[in-house]
Amino acid sequence: MTISGSKNAALPLMAAALLADGPVTINNVPILNDIFTFNKVIAETGAKVSYDKEEQKLTIDPTSMDNYVAPYDLVRKMRASFYMTGALLGAAGHARVSLPGGCAWGPRPVNLHLEGFRAFGAEIEMDGGYVIARAPNDRLPGGSFTMSPSSVGATVNLVLAAVRAKGRSVIRNAAMEPDVVNLCENLNTLGARISGAGTPVITIEGTDSIRAGTISNTPDRIETGTFMIAAAMLPGSDVTLKNTLESDLGSFTDTFRKLQTGLEITGDTIRVRAADRIPPVSIETAIYPGFPTDLQAQWATMMTLAGGKSTVTDHIYPDRFSYVPELVRLGADLERRDNIVVIRGRSQLKGASVMSTDLRASVSLVMAGLAAQGETEVLRVYHLDRGYERLENKLNAVGARIRRIAE
Ligand code: EPZ
């Protein structure tokens, strides 16, 4: 199986393209609904977007941009559209962007984004569910901001706003996720002056211009972790993942080794051979390089099959457990207590109809269906299509039997 380009790294690169003096081409952009949605958001500004699906190259030309707005009907479909605030502030010095809604598992505020923009010299007002952001004389002065908690989205948004500021900006307690590092490294190849990406302190020297050019997206670390878990939880599996970047998995790999599977990492290839049985291994999510919250549902699903009791704790999103009642419908023995799910293991899953509620919960239900006896019907798979490219094709190619029923 070949791992696709990262959804969560591509979206910041797309927003960053609006900062350039000419067309920016992004390589390795996955064919996902979230990418299509963001293409529409970017096209609303008047920028030209062309997506070569064959080559998986996306070209954004911001020279025709003349409308610095991101409308509610698009932003509500995908919260990462909020990156438009930082991009438009950075590119034009003003922006009118709808506040993102909540999501299936929590409020997901943007207070850190707004406090950070203010710290960099922006005036921020709210009007009818929209954020109105303005820079004095259409160019941010720059400034310094310490965020708490560390936020991926806020770090991305503040980098986008600061890259073309007049002066220096400093972000403290910045997110260290590979998505942030990938954004900063790519922006630097186009003339930005960012240092400290991947550490808690990112310093950005404002520059007058960001060049047109070609930048590259990184492989999807969450898709990689998802398929590693799927392979480990299905007896007899022997799966080889290509186009991976294991270093982006942070401490996940060490946790995964506790499963005692056959794990071989050779360059950009990861091979997983399932062990005869799954030992109970408890996890707690944390910011990078800790265990990613985007993999906790998948891990909990696997632990329902383990030979003993384990727990999965989410410190990032304490409510991200909507998959639990659906796994119970499949016969799993687990229960939620606040931000912890206690999994008794030794479950024999039996097929049933189950409901997807969000992207990572939906892929976990597909994985549970692969382990269950009989047929499982997963409903509302539009959640799945937001973040997994051709999931059934990839899994069927390694022995799964999944078919998509047109709704
Ligand atoms: C990004 O969301 C990812 N999305 C999420 O992946 C991922 O789960 C999350 O980071 C955590 O790793 C994209 O990259 C598009 P945060 P983001 O801001 O940026 C709190 C997926 O499945 N917070 O790092 O929204 C927040 O409530 C998606 O692909 C504030 O309090 O996450 C949370 O507890 C789901 N105020 C914590 O920070 C703010 O202003 C981390 O959130 C912002 C965040």
Coordinates of C-alpha atoms and ligand atoms in Angstrom, one line a residue:
M1 CA 0.0 0.0 0.0
T2 CA 1.2 3.5 -0.8
I3 CA 0.6 6.2 1.7
S4 CA -0.9 9.4 0.3
G5 CA 0.1 12.9 0.9
S6 CA -0.9 14.3 4.3
K7 CA -4.3 16.1 4.6
N8 CA -3.2 18.1 7.6
A9 CA 0.0 19.2 6.1
A10 CA -1.4 20.0 2.7
L11 CA -4.1 22.4 4.0
P12 CA -1.5 24.8 5.5
L13 CA 0.6 24.7 2.3
M14 CA -2.5 25.7 0.3
A15 CA -3.2 28.7 2.5
A16 CA 0.5 29.6 2.4
A17 CA 0.3 29.8 -1.5
L18 CA -1.8 32.9 -1.1
L19 CA 1.2 34.7 0.4
A20 CA 3.3 34.4 -2.9
D21 CA 3.9 36.8 -5.7
G22 CA 2.9 34.3 -8.3
P23 CA 1.7 30.7 -8.8
V24 CA 2.7 28.1 -6.3
T25 CA 2.6 24.4 -7.2
I26 CA 2.2 21.8 -4.4
N27 CA 3.2 18.2 -5.0
N28 CA 1.8 15.1 -3.4
V29 CA -1.7 16.6 -2.6
P30 CA -4.1 13.8 -1.8
I31 CA -7.5 13.5 -3.6
L32 CA -9.8 14.2 -0.6
N33 CA -13.0 16.0 0.0
D34 CA -11.3 18.4 2.4
I35 CA -8.9 19.4 -0.3
F36 CA -11.8 20.0 -2.7
T37 CA -13.6 22.1 -0.1
F38 CA -10.5 24.2 0.6
N39 CA -10.0 24.7 -3.2
K40 CA -13.4 26.3 -3.2
V41 CA -12.6 28.5 -0.2
I42 CA -9.4 29.7 -1.9
A43 CA -11.2 30.3 -5.3
E44 CA -13.7 32.6 -3.5
T45 CA -10.8 35.1 -3.1
G46 CA -10.4 35.3 -6.9
A47 CA -7.2 33.3 -6.8
K48 CA -6.9 30.7 -9.5
V49 CA -6.8 27.0 -8.4
S50 CA -6.0 24.1 -10.7
Y51 CA -5.7 20.5 -9.4
D52 CA -4.0 17.9 -11.6
K53 CA -5.4 14.8 -10.0
E54 CA -3.4 12.5 -12.1
E55 CA -0.1 14.0 -11.0
Q56 CA -1.6 15.0 -7.6
K57 CA -0.3 18.5 -8.1
L58 CA -2.2 21.6 -7.0
T59 CA -1.4 25.0 -8.4
I60 CA -2.6 28.2 -6.8
D61 CA -2.1 31.5 -8.4
P62 CA -2.9 34.4 -6.0
T63 CA -2.2 37.2 -8.4
S64 CA -5.9 37.6 -9.3
M65 CA -7.0 37.6 -5.6
D66 CA -9.3 40.5 -4.9
N67 CA -11.9 39.3 -2.4
Y68 CA -10.5 38.7 1.1
V69 CA -13.4 36.8 2.5
A70 CA -14.0 33.1 3.6
P71 CA -17.7 32.5 3.7
Y72 CA -19.6 30.6 6.4
D73 CA -21.2 28.1 4.1
L74 CA -17.7 26.8 3.2
V75 CA -15.8 27.4 6.5
R76 CA -18.5 25.4 8.4
K77 CA -17.7 22.4 6.2
M78 CA -14.1 22.3 7.2
R79 CA -12.6 24.2 10.2
A80 CA -9.1 24.4 8.7
S81 CA -10.6 27.0 6.3
F82 CA -9.9 29.3 9.3
Y83 CA -6.3 29.3 8.1
M84 CA -7.6 31.9 5.6
T85 CA -7.4 34.5 8.4
G86 CA -3.7 34.2 8.7
A87 CA -3.1 33.9 5.0
L88 CA -5.2 36.9 4.0
L89 CA -3.8 39.0 6.9
G90 CA -0.3 38.1 5.7
A91 CA -1.1 38.6 2.0
A92 CA -3.3 41.7 2.0
G93 CA -3.4 43.0 5.6
H94 CA -7.1 42.3 6.0
A95 CA -9.6 39.4 6.2
R96 CA -13.2 38.6 6.8
V97 CA -13.5 35.0 7.7
S98 CA -16.3 33.0 9.2
L99 CA -15.7 31.6 12.7
P100 CA -15.5 27.8 12.3
G101 CA -18.3 25.8 13.9
G102 CA -17.7 23.1 16.5
C103 CA -17.3 19.5 15.5
A104 CA -18.5 16.1 16.5
W105 CA -16.6 15.9 19.7
G106 CA -16.1 19.4 21.1
P107 CA -16.2 23.2 20.9
R108 CA -12.7 23.6 19.4
P109 CA -12.3 27.3 20.1
V110 CA -10.0 29.7 18.1
N111 CA -9.2 32.1 21.0
L112 CA -5.5 31.4 20.6
H113 CA -5.6 32.3 16.9
L114 CA -7.3 35.6 17.7
E115 CA -5.1 36.5 20.7
G116 CA -2.0 35.7 18.6
F117 CA -3.1 37.9 15.7
R118 CA -3.7 40.8 18.1
A119 CA -0.3 40.2 19.7
F120 CA 1.2 40.6 16.1
G121 CA -0.6 44.0 15.8
A122 CA -3.9 43.1 14.1
E123 CA -7.2 44.7 15.0
I124 CA -9.7 41.9 15.5
E125 CA -13.5 42.4 15.6
M126 CA -16.4 40.0 15.5
D127 CA -19.4 40.7 13.3
G128 CA -22.3 38.3 12.7
G129 CA -20.2 35.2 13.2
Y130 CA -17.3 36.6 11.1
V131 CA -13.9 37.6 12.3
I132 CA -12.8 40.9 10.8
A133 CA -9.1 41.2 10.9
R134 CA -7.1 44.3 9.9
A135 CA -3.4 45.2 10.0
P136 CA -2.4 48.9 10.4
N137 CA -1.6 50.2 6.8
D138 CA -2.4 46.7 5.6
R139 CA 0.8 45.2 7.0
L140 CA 1.2 43.6 10.4
P141 CA 4.1 45.0 12.6
G142 CA 4.8 41.6 14.1
G143 CA 5.1 40.8 17.9
S144 CA 5.4 38.0 20.3
F145 CA 2.8 35.5 21.6
T146 CA 2.9 32.6 24.1
M147 CA 0.1 30.2 23.5
S148 CA -1.4 27.8 26.1
P149 CA -2.2 25.1 25.3
S150 CA 0.0 24.4 22.3
S151 CA -2.2 24.5 19.2
V152 CA -1.4 23.2 15.8
G153 CA -4.0 25.4 14.0
A154 CA -3.1 28.5 15.9
T155 CA 0.6 28.0 15.2
V156 CA -0.1 27.5 11.5
N157 CA -2.3 30.6 11.4
L158 CA 0.2 32.8 13.2
V159 CA 3.1 31.7 10.9
L160 CA 0.9 32.5 7.9
A161 CA 0.1 36.0 9.3
A162 CA 3.7 36.8 10.4
V163 CA 5.7 35.7 7.3
R164 CA 5.2 39.0 5.4
A165 CA 5.0 41.2 8.5
K166 CA 7.1 44.4 8.8
G167 CA 9.2 43.1 11.7
R168 CA 10.0 40.1 13.8
S169 CA 7.4 37.7 15.3
V170 CA 8.0 35.1 18.0
I171 CA 5.6 32.2 18.9
R172 CA 6.3 30.5 22.2
N173 CA 4.9 27.1 23.2
A174 CA 4.4 26.6 19.5
A175 CA 3.1 23.3 18.2
M176 CA 6.0 21.0 17.0
E177 CA 3.9 18.7 14.8
P178 CA 5.4 17.7 11.4
D179 CA 2.6 19.6 9.7
V180 CA 4.0 22.9 11.2
V181 CA 7.6 21.9 10.3
N182 CA 6.6 21.0 6.8
L183 CA 4.9 24.4 6.4
C184 CA 7.8 26.4 7.7
E185 CA 10.5 24.5 5.6
N186 CA 8.4 24.9 2.5
L187 CA 7.8 28.6 3.1
N188 CA 11.6 29.1 3.7
T189 CA 12.3 27.6 0.2
L190 CA 10.0 30.5 -1.2
G191 CA 11.9 33.2 0.7
A192 CA 10.4 33.2 4.1
R193 CA 12.8 33.6 7.1
I194 CA 11.4 31.2 9.8
S195 CA 13.6 29.6 12.4
G196 CA 12.8 27.2 15.3
A197 CA 10.1 25.1 13.6
G198 CA 9.8 21.8 15.4
T199 CA 10.9 23.5 18.7
P200 CA 8.6 25.3 21.2
V201 CA 9.9 28.7 20.0
I202 CA 9.4 29.8 16.4
T203 CA 10.9 33.1 15.2
I204 CA 9.8 34.7 12.0
E205 CA 11.6 37.7 10.4
G206 CA 9.1 39.4 8.2
T207 CA 9.9 39.6 4.5
D208 CA 8.6 41.8 1.7
S209 CA 7.8 39.0 -0.6
I210 CA 7.3 35.2 -0.9
R211 CA 8.3 33.8 -4.3
A212 CA 6.3 31.7 -6.7
G213 CA 7.6 28.2 -7.0
T214 CA 7.1 24.5 -6.3
I215 CA 6.7 23.0 -2.8
S216 CA 6.2 19.5 -1.5
N217 CA 3.7 18.0 0.8
T218 CA 4.7 15.3 3.3
P219 CA 3.3 11.7 3.6
D220 CA 0.3 11.4 5.8
R221 CA 1.5 10.2 9.3
I222 CA -2.0 9.5 10.5
E223 CA -2.9 7.3 7.5
T224 CA 0.4 5.5 8.2
G225 CA -0.4 4.9 11.8
T226 CA -4.0 3.9 10.9
F227 CA -2.8 1.2 8.5
M228 CA -0.1 0.0 10.9
I229 CA -2.8 -0.5 13.6
A230 CA -5.1 -2.2 11.1
A231 CA -2.4 -4.7 10.1
A232 CA -1.5 -5.4 13.7
M233 CA -5.1 -6.2 14.7
L234 CA -5.9 -8.6 12.0
P235 CA -4.4 -12.1 12.4
G236 CA -2.2 -13.2 9.6
S237 CA -1.7 -9.7 8.2
D238 CA 1.5 -9.0 6.4
V239 CA 1.3 -5.4 5.1
T240 CA 4.0 -3.2 3.5
L241 CA 3.4 0.5 3.5
K242 CA 5.4 2.6 1.0
N243 CA 6.1 6.3 0.8
T244 CA 6.1 6.7 4.6
L245 CA 8.1 9.1 6.8
E246 CA 8.5 7.1 10.1
S247 CA 10.2 10.1 11.9
D248 CA 6.8 11.9 11.7
L249 CA 5.2 9.3 13.9
G250 CA 7.1 10.6 17.0
S251 CA 6.7 8.3 20.0
F252 CA 3.9 6.3 18.3
T253 CA 6.5 3.8 16.8
D254 CA 7.9 3.0 20.3
T255 CA 4.3 2.4 21.6
F256 CA 3.6 0.3 18.5
R257 CA 6.6 -1.9 19.3
K258 CA 4.9 -3.0 22.5
L259 CA 2.5 -5.0 20.3
Q260 CA 5.4 -7.3 19.5
T261 CA 4.3 -7.5 15.8
G262 CA 6.9 -8.1 13.1
L263 CA 7.9 -4.5 12.4
E264 CA 10.5 -3.6 9.8
I265 CA 11.3 0.0 9.0
T266 CA 13.6 0.4 5.9
G267 CA 13.8 3.9 4.5
D268 CA 10.3 5.0 3.4
T269 CA 8.9 1.5 3.8
I270 CA 7.2 0.1 6.9
R271 CA 6.3 -3.6 7.0
V272 CA 4.0 -5.0 9.7
R273 CA 3.3 -8.6 10.3
A274 CA 0.5 -9.3 12.8
A275 CA 1.5 -11.2 16.0
D276 CA -0.6 -14.3 17.0
R277 CA -2.2 -12.3 19.8
I278 CA -2.5 -8.6 20.8
P279 CA -1.1 -7.7 24.2
P280 CA -3.1 -5.0 26.2
V281 CA -1.2 -1.7 25.7
S282 CA -2.6 1.5 27.3
I283 CA -2.0 4.9 25.7
E284 CA -2.4 8.6 26.6
T285 CA -2.5 11.2 23.8
A286 CA -0.2 14.2 23.9
I287 CA 1.1 16.9 21.6
Y288 CA 3.9 15.9 19.2
P289 CA 6.0 13.9 19.6
G290 CA 3.5 12.2 22.0
F291 CA 0.8 9.7 20.9
P292 CA -1.4 11.5 18.3
T293 CA -5.0 12.2 19.3
D294 CA -5.9 11.4 15.7
L295 CA -4.9 7.7 16.3
Q296 CA -6.6 7.1 19.7
A297 CA -9.9 5.8 18.2
Q298 CA -8.0 3.3 16.0
W299 CA -5.9 2.1 18.9
A300 CA -8.9 1.7 21.2
T301 CA -10.6 -0.4 18.4
M302 CA -7.5 -2.7 18.3
M303 CA -7.5 -3.0 22.1
T304 CA -11.0 -4.4 22.1
L305 CA -9.3 -7.6 20.7
A306 CA -6.4 -7.6 23.1
G307 CA -5.9 -10.4 25.6
G308 CA -6.5 -8.2 28.6
K309 CA -7.6 -4.8 30.0
S310 CA -6.2 -1.5 28.8
T311 CA -7.1 2.2 28.8
V312 CA -7.0 4.9 26.2
T313 CA -6.8 8.5 27.5
D314 CA -7.2 11.6 25.4
H315 CA -5.7 14.7 27.0
I316 CA -6.1 16.8 23.8
Y317 CA -9.8 16.3 23.1
P318 CA -11.6 14.9 26.3
D319 CA -14.8 14.2 24.3
R320 CA -13.4 12.4 21.3
F321 CA -15.1 9.1 22.1
S322 CA -18.2 9.0 19.9
Y323 CA -17.0 5.7 18.4
V324 CA -17.4 3.9 21.7
P325 CA -21.2 3.2 21.6
E326 CA -20.7 2.1 17.9
L327 CA -18.0 -0.4 19.0
V328 CA -20.4 -1.7 21.7
R329 CA -23.0 -2.4 19.0
L330 CA -20.3 -4.6 17.4
G331 CA -20.0 -6.5 20.7
A332 CA -16.9 -4.8 22.1
D333 CA -16.5 -4.7 25.9
L334 CA -15.4 -1.1 26.7
E335 CA -16.8 1.9 28.5
R336 CA -16.0 5.6 28.7
R337 CA -15.2 7.4 32.0
D338 CA -14.6 11.1 31.3
N339 CA -11.6 11.4 29.0
I340 CA -10.6 7.7 29.5
V341 CA -12.0 4.7 27.8
V342 CA -11.6 1.4 29.7
I343 CA -11.3 -1.6 27.4
R344 CA -11.7 -5.0 28.8
G345 CA -10.5 -6.8 25.6
R346 CA -11.1 -10.4 24.5
S347 CA -14.1 -9.2 22.5
Q348 CA -15.4 -11.3 19.6
L349 CA -16.8 -8.6 17.3
K350 CA -19.9 -9.4 15.3
G351 CA -21.0 -7.5 12.3
A352 CA -23.8 -4.9 12.6
S353 CA -24.8 -1.5 11.2
V354 CA -22.8 1.4 12.8
M355 CA -22.7 5.1 12.4
S356 CA -19.7 7.2 11.6
T357 CA -19.5 10.5 13.4
D358 CA -16.2 12.0 12.5
L359 CA -13.2 11.1 10.3
R360 CA -11.1 9.0 12.7
A361 CA -14.1 7.3 14.3
S362 CA -15.3 6.2 10.9
V363 CA -12.0 4.6 9.9
S364 CA -12.0 2.8 13.3
L365 CA -15.4 1.4 12.5
V366 CA -14.2 0.1 9.2
M367 CA -11.2 -1.5 11.0
A368 CA -13.6 -3.1 13.5
G369 CA -15.7 -4.4 10.6
L370 CA -12.6 -6.1 9.2
A371 CA -12.1 -7.9 12.5
A372 CA -15.8 -8.8 13.1
Q373 CA -17.6 -12.0 12.1
G374 CA -20.1 -11.4 9.4
E375 CA -20.9 -8.2 7.6
T376 CA -20.7 -4.7 9.0
E377 CA -22.4 -1.7 7.4
V378 CA -20.7 1.6 8.2
L379 CA -23.1 4.6 7.6
R380 CA -22.2 8.3 6.8
V381 CA -18.9 7.4 5.2
Y382 CA -18.7 10.9 3.9
H383 CA -16.7 11.5 7.0
L384 CA -14.2 8.9 5.8
D385 CA -13.8 10.5 2.4
R386 CA -12.7 13.7 4.0
G387 CA -9.4 12.3 5.1
Y388 CA -8.7 8.8 3.6
E389 CA -7.9 8.6 -0.1
R390 CA -9.5 5.5 -1.8
L391 CA -9.6 3.6 1.5
E392 CA -11.5 0.6 0.3
N393 CA -9.2 0.2 -2.7
K394 CA -6.1 0.3 -0.5
L395 CA -7.5 -2.2 2.1
N396 CA -9.0 -4.6 -0.5
A397 CA -5.6 -4.7 -2.2
V398 CA -4.3 -6.4 1.0
G399 CA -7.1 -8.8 1.5
A400 CA -10.0 -6.9 2.9
R401 CA -13.5 -7.3 1.5
I402 CA -15.1 -3.8 1.5
R403 CA -17.6 -2.5 -1.0
R404 CA -19.1 0.9 -1.2
I405 CA -22.9 1.0 -1.4
A406 CA -24.1 4.2 -3.0
E407 CA -26.4 5.9 -0.5
Ligands
EPZ1 C1 -5.4 19.9 14.2 O1 -6.6 20.5 14.6 C2 -5.8 18.7 13.3 N1 -6.5 19.3 12.1 C3 -6.6 17.7 14.0 O2 -6.9 16.6 13.1 C4 -5.8 17.2 15.2 O3 -6.7 16.3 15.9 C5 -5.4 18.4 16.1 O4 -4.6 19.3 15.3 C6 -4.6 17.9 17.3 O5 -3.4 17.3 16.8 C7 -5.8 19.8 11.1 O6 -4.6 19.8 11.1 C8 -6.6 20.3 9.9 P1 -5.3 22.2 18.0 P2 -6.5 21.9 15.5 O7 -5.6 23.6 17.8 O8 -5.4 22.7 14.9 C9 -7.3 23.7 22.1 C10 -8.1 15.1 11.9 O9 -8.7 14.1 12.3 N2 -7.4 25.0 21.4 O10 -3.9 21.7 18.1 O11 -7.9 22.4 15.5 C11 -8.2 22.7 21.4 O12 -9.5 22.8 22.0 C12 -8.2 16.4 12.7 O13 -7.4 15.2 10.9 C13 -7.8 26.1 22.2 O14 -8.1 26.0 23.4 O15 -6.1 21.4 16.9 C14 -7.6 21.4 21.7 O16 -7.9 21.0 23.0 C15 -9.2 16.3 13.8 N3 -7.9 27.3 21.6 C16 -6.1 21.7 21.7 O17 -6.0 23.2 21.8 C17 -7.5 27.6 20.3 O18 -7.6 28.7 19.8 C18 -5.4 21.3 20.5 O19 -6.1 21.8 19.4 C19 -7.1 26.4 19.5 C20 -7.0 25.2 20.1

